[in-house]
Coordinates of C-alpha atoms in Angstrom, one line a residue:
X1 CA 104.5 134.6 99.3
X2 CA 101.4 135.9 97.4
X3 CA 98.7 137.5 99.5
X4 CA 95.6 139.5 98.6
X5 CA 92.9 141.2 100.6
X6 CA 89.5 141.0 98.9
X7 CA 86.0 142.1 99.6
X8 CA 82.5 140.9 98.7
X9 CA 78.9 141.0 99.7
X10 CA 79.5 137.7 101.6
X11 CA 82.7 135.8 102.8
X12 CA 82.2 133.4 100.0
X13 CA 82.2 136.1 97.3
X14 CA 85.2 137.7 98.9
X15 CA 87.1 134.4 98.9
X16 CA 86.0 133.8 95.2
X17 CA 87.4 137.2 94.3
X18 CA 90.7 136.5 96.1
X19 CA 91.2 133.1 94.3
X20 CA 90.5 134.7 91.0
X21 CA 93.3 137.3 91.7
X22 CA 95.8 134.7 92.8
X23 CA 94.7 132.4 90.0
X24 CA 94.6 129.4 92.3
X25 CA 92.1 127.1 94.1
X26 CA 90.8 127.1 97.7
X27 CA 92.8 124.0 98.7
X28 CA 96.1 125.8 97.9
X29 CA 95.5 128.9 100.0
X30 CA 95.1 129.9 103.7
X31 CA 92.1 132.1 104.4
X32 CA 91.8 134.6 107.2
X33 CA 88.4 136.3 107.6
X34 CA 89.0 140.0 108.6
X35 CA 85.3 141.0 108.6
X36 CA 82.3 138.8 108.0
X37 CA 80.5 141.9 106.8
X38 CA 76.9 143.1 107.6
X39 CA 73.8 143.1 105.3
X40 CA 72.2 146.2 106.8
X41 CA 68.5 147.2 106.4
X42 CA 67.4 148.6 103.1
X43 CA 71.0 149.2 102.2
X44 CA 71.7 151.2 105.3
X45 CA 74.5 150.1 107.7
X46 CA 75.7 147.4 105.3
X47 CA 79.4 146.5 105.4
X48 CA 81.3 144.2 102.9
X49 CA 83.0 141.0 104.0
X50 CA 86.8 141.2 104.0
X51 CA 89.2 138.3 103.8
X52 CA 92.9 138.0 103.6
X53 CA 94.0 135.0 101.4
X54 CA 97.5 133.7 101.2
X55 CA 98.8 131.2 98.6
X56 CA 100.5 128.3 100.2
X57 CA 104.1 127.7 99.1
X58 CA 104.5 124.7 97.0
X59 CA 107.9 123.2 97.9
X60 CA 108.2 121.2 94.6
X61 CA 107.4 124.3 92.6
X62 CA 109.9 126.3 94.6
X63 CA 112.6 123.5 94.0
X64 CA 111.7 123.5 90.3
X65 CA 112.1 127.3 90.0
X66 CA 115.4 127.1 91.7
X67 CA 116.6 124.5 89.2
X68 CA 115.4 126.7 86.3
X69 CA 117.1 129.7 87.7
X70 CA 120.5 128.0 88.2
X71 CA 120.3 126.4 84.9
X72 CA 119.7 129.7 83.1
X73 CA 122.6 131.3 85.0
X74 CA 124.8 128.4 83.8
X75 CA 123.7 129.2 80.1
X76 CA 121.4 126.0 79.8
X77 CA 117.8 126.3 78.5
X78 CA 116.3 123.4 80.5
X79 CA 113.0 121.6 80.5
X80 CA 112.1 120.0 83.8
X81 CA 109.7 116.9 84.3
X82 CA 108.6 116.2 87.9
X83 CA 107.8 112.8 89.1
X84 CA 106.5 112.5 92.6
X85 CA 106.1 109.3 94.6
X86 CA 105.2 110.0 98.2
X87 CA 108.1 111.6 99.8
X88 CA 110.5 111.1 96.8
X89 CA 110.5 113.7 94.1
X90 CA 112.4 113.2 90.9
X91 CA 113.3 116.0 88.5
X92 CA 114.3 115.0 85.1
X93 CA 116.3 117.5 83.1
X94 CA 116.4 117.8 79.4
X95 CA 117.6 120.3 76.7
X96 CA 120.6 121.6 74.9
X97 CA 124.0 121.8 76.7
X98 CA 122.6 119.4 79.4
X99 CA 126.1 118.0 79.8
X100 CA 127.0 121.2 81.6
X101 CA 124.5 120.3 84.3
X102 CA 125.9 116.7 84.6
X103 CA 129.6 117.6 84.9
X104 CA 132.6 115.3 85.2
X105 CA 131.3 111.9 86.7
X106 CA 128.1 113.6 87.6
X107 CA 129.6 116.0 90.2
X108 CA 127.7 119.1 89.1
X109 CA 124.4 117.0 88.9
X110 CA 125.1 115.7 92.5
X111 CA 125.8 119.2 93.8
X112 CA 122.6 120.5 92.2
X113 CA 120.7 117.6 93.6
X114 CA 122.0 118.4 97.2
X115 CA 121.1 122.1 96.8
X116 CA 117.7 121.2 95.4
X117 CA 117.0 118.9 98.4
X118 CA 117.9 121.8 100.7
X119 CA 115.5 124.2 98.9
X120 CA 112.6 121.8 98.8
X121 CA 112.9 120.9 102.5
X122 CA 113.2 124.5 103.5
X123 CA 109.6 125.1 102.3
X124 CA 108.1 121.8 103.4
X125 CA 106.7 120.4 106.6
X126 CA 107.7 116.8 105.6
X127 CA 111.1 115.7 104.5
X128 CA 111.5 115.0 100.8
X129 CA 114.2 112.9 99.1
X130 CA 115.2 114.5 95.9
X131 CA 116.7 112.7 92.8
X132 CA 118.0 114.7 89.8
X133 CA 118.4 113.0 86.5
X134 CA 119.5 114.1 83.0
X135 CA 119.6 112.1 79.8
X136 CA 119.3 108.9 81.8
X137 CA 122.6 109.6 83.5
X138 CA 121.6 107.9 86.7
X139 CA 120.8 104.7 84.9
X140 CA 124.0 104.7 82.9
X141 CA 126.0 105.7 86.1
X142 CA 124.3 102.8 88.0
X143 CA 125.4 100.3 85.3
X144 CA 128.9 101.6 85.4
X145 CA 129.0 101.4 89.3
X146 CA 127.7 97.7 89.1
X147 CA 130.5 96.7 86.7
X148 CA 133.0 98.6 88.7
X149 CA 131.9 96.9 91.9
X150 CA 132.2 93.4 90.3
X151 CA 135.6 94.2 88.8
X152 CA 137.0 95.5 92.1
X153 CA 135.5 92.6 94.1
X154 CA 137.5 90.2 91.9
X155 CA 140.6 92.3 92.5
X156 CA 140.0 92.0 96.3
X157 CA 139.7 88.3 96.0
X158 CA 142.7 87.9 93.8
X159 CA 145.0 90.1 95.9
X160 CA 143.6 89.2 99.3
X161 CA 143.6 92.9 100.1
X162 CA 140.8 95.3 100.7
X163 CA 140.1 97.9 97.9
X164 CA 138.9 101.5 98.6
X165 CA 136.7 103.2 96.0
X166 CA 136.6 107.0 95.4
X167 CA 134.2 109.1 97.5
X168 CA 130.6 108.8 96.4
X169 CA 127.3 110.2 97.5
X170 CA 125.2 107.9 99.8
X171 CA 122.8 106.6 97.0
X172 CA 125.8 105.6 94.8
X173 CA 127.4 103.8 97.7
X174 CA 124.1 101.9 98.1
X175 CA 124.3 100.7 94.4
X176 CA 127.8 99.2 95.3
X177 CA 126.5 97.6 98.4
X178 CA 123.4 96.1 96.7
X179 CA 125.5 94.9 93.7
X180 CA 127.8 92.8 95.9
X181 CA 125.3 91.8 98.6
X182 CA 124.9 88.2 97.5
X183 CA 128.7 87.6 97.2
X184 CA 129.5 85.8 100.3
X185 CA 133.2 85.8 99.6
X186 CA 133.6 89.6 100.1
X187 CA 132.1 92.3 102.4
X188 CA 131.5 95.9 101.8
X189 CA 131.3 98.8 104.2
X190 CA 131.5 102.6 104.2
X191 CA 134.4 104.5 105.7
X192 CA 135.4 108.1 106.1
X193 CA 133.2 111.2 106.7
X194 CA 131.2 113.2 104.3
X195 CA 131.9 114.5 101.6
X196 CA 134.8 112.0 101.5
X197 CA 132.9 108.9 102.6
X198 CA 133.7 105.9 100.4
X199 CA 133.1 102.2 99.9
X200 CA 135.6 99.6 101.0
X201 CA 135.6 96.1 99.4
X202 CA 137.4 93.5 101.4
X203 CA 137.7 89.7 101.1
X204 CA 136.1 87.6 103.8
X205 CA 138.6 85.9 106.1

């Protein structure tokens, strides 16, 4: 947390000095007036105004720095684009060796997303939902999941038996549910406990 104590002939001047030192703006700091100062008479008895200014922690910036730090330690020089829509924050990763951050079936990316969500909400008063993406992996993964859902739904109907999928994070399970929502010949539900919670596709009886 960055904090400076600054002085000036007035509180306004002291605050201006502190903002210049922190290289930020007034809406991103908390200001505590330690001494309002005193003008004095003919220069005698004057006292400068003193303020303590603390930069507010930006949870999105903290999460971004966390991602950069982890990526560097994994040997990946990453560029991070941030897209914020209300309480949802999307971090789009790009760069060389980006496959290292995706991992097998997106497992590394999913783990990074989970950790980033913990970081961002540790520094925030409101709850943020985090989505991590790299090289359009989420879009490609969603398309794969939709095809998988349709194929396994046909299998369930053909055999008359329920089909259990591999464990998936909640947002991937939602893709499966949504893909089969309008198929009134089958039903889908989640079973198990995290991190082994998975989708079950079952024929309607």
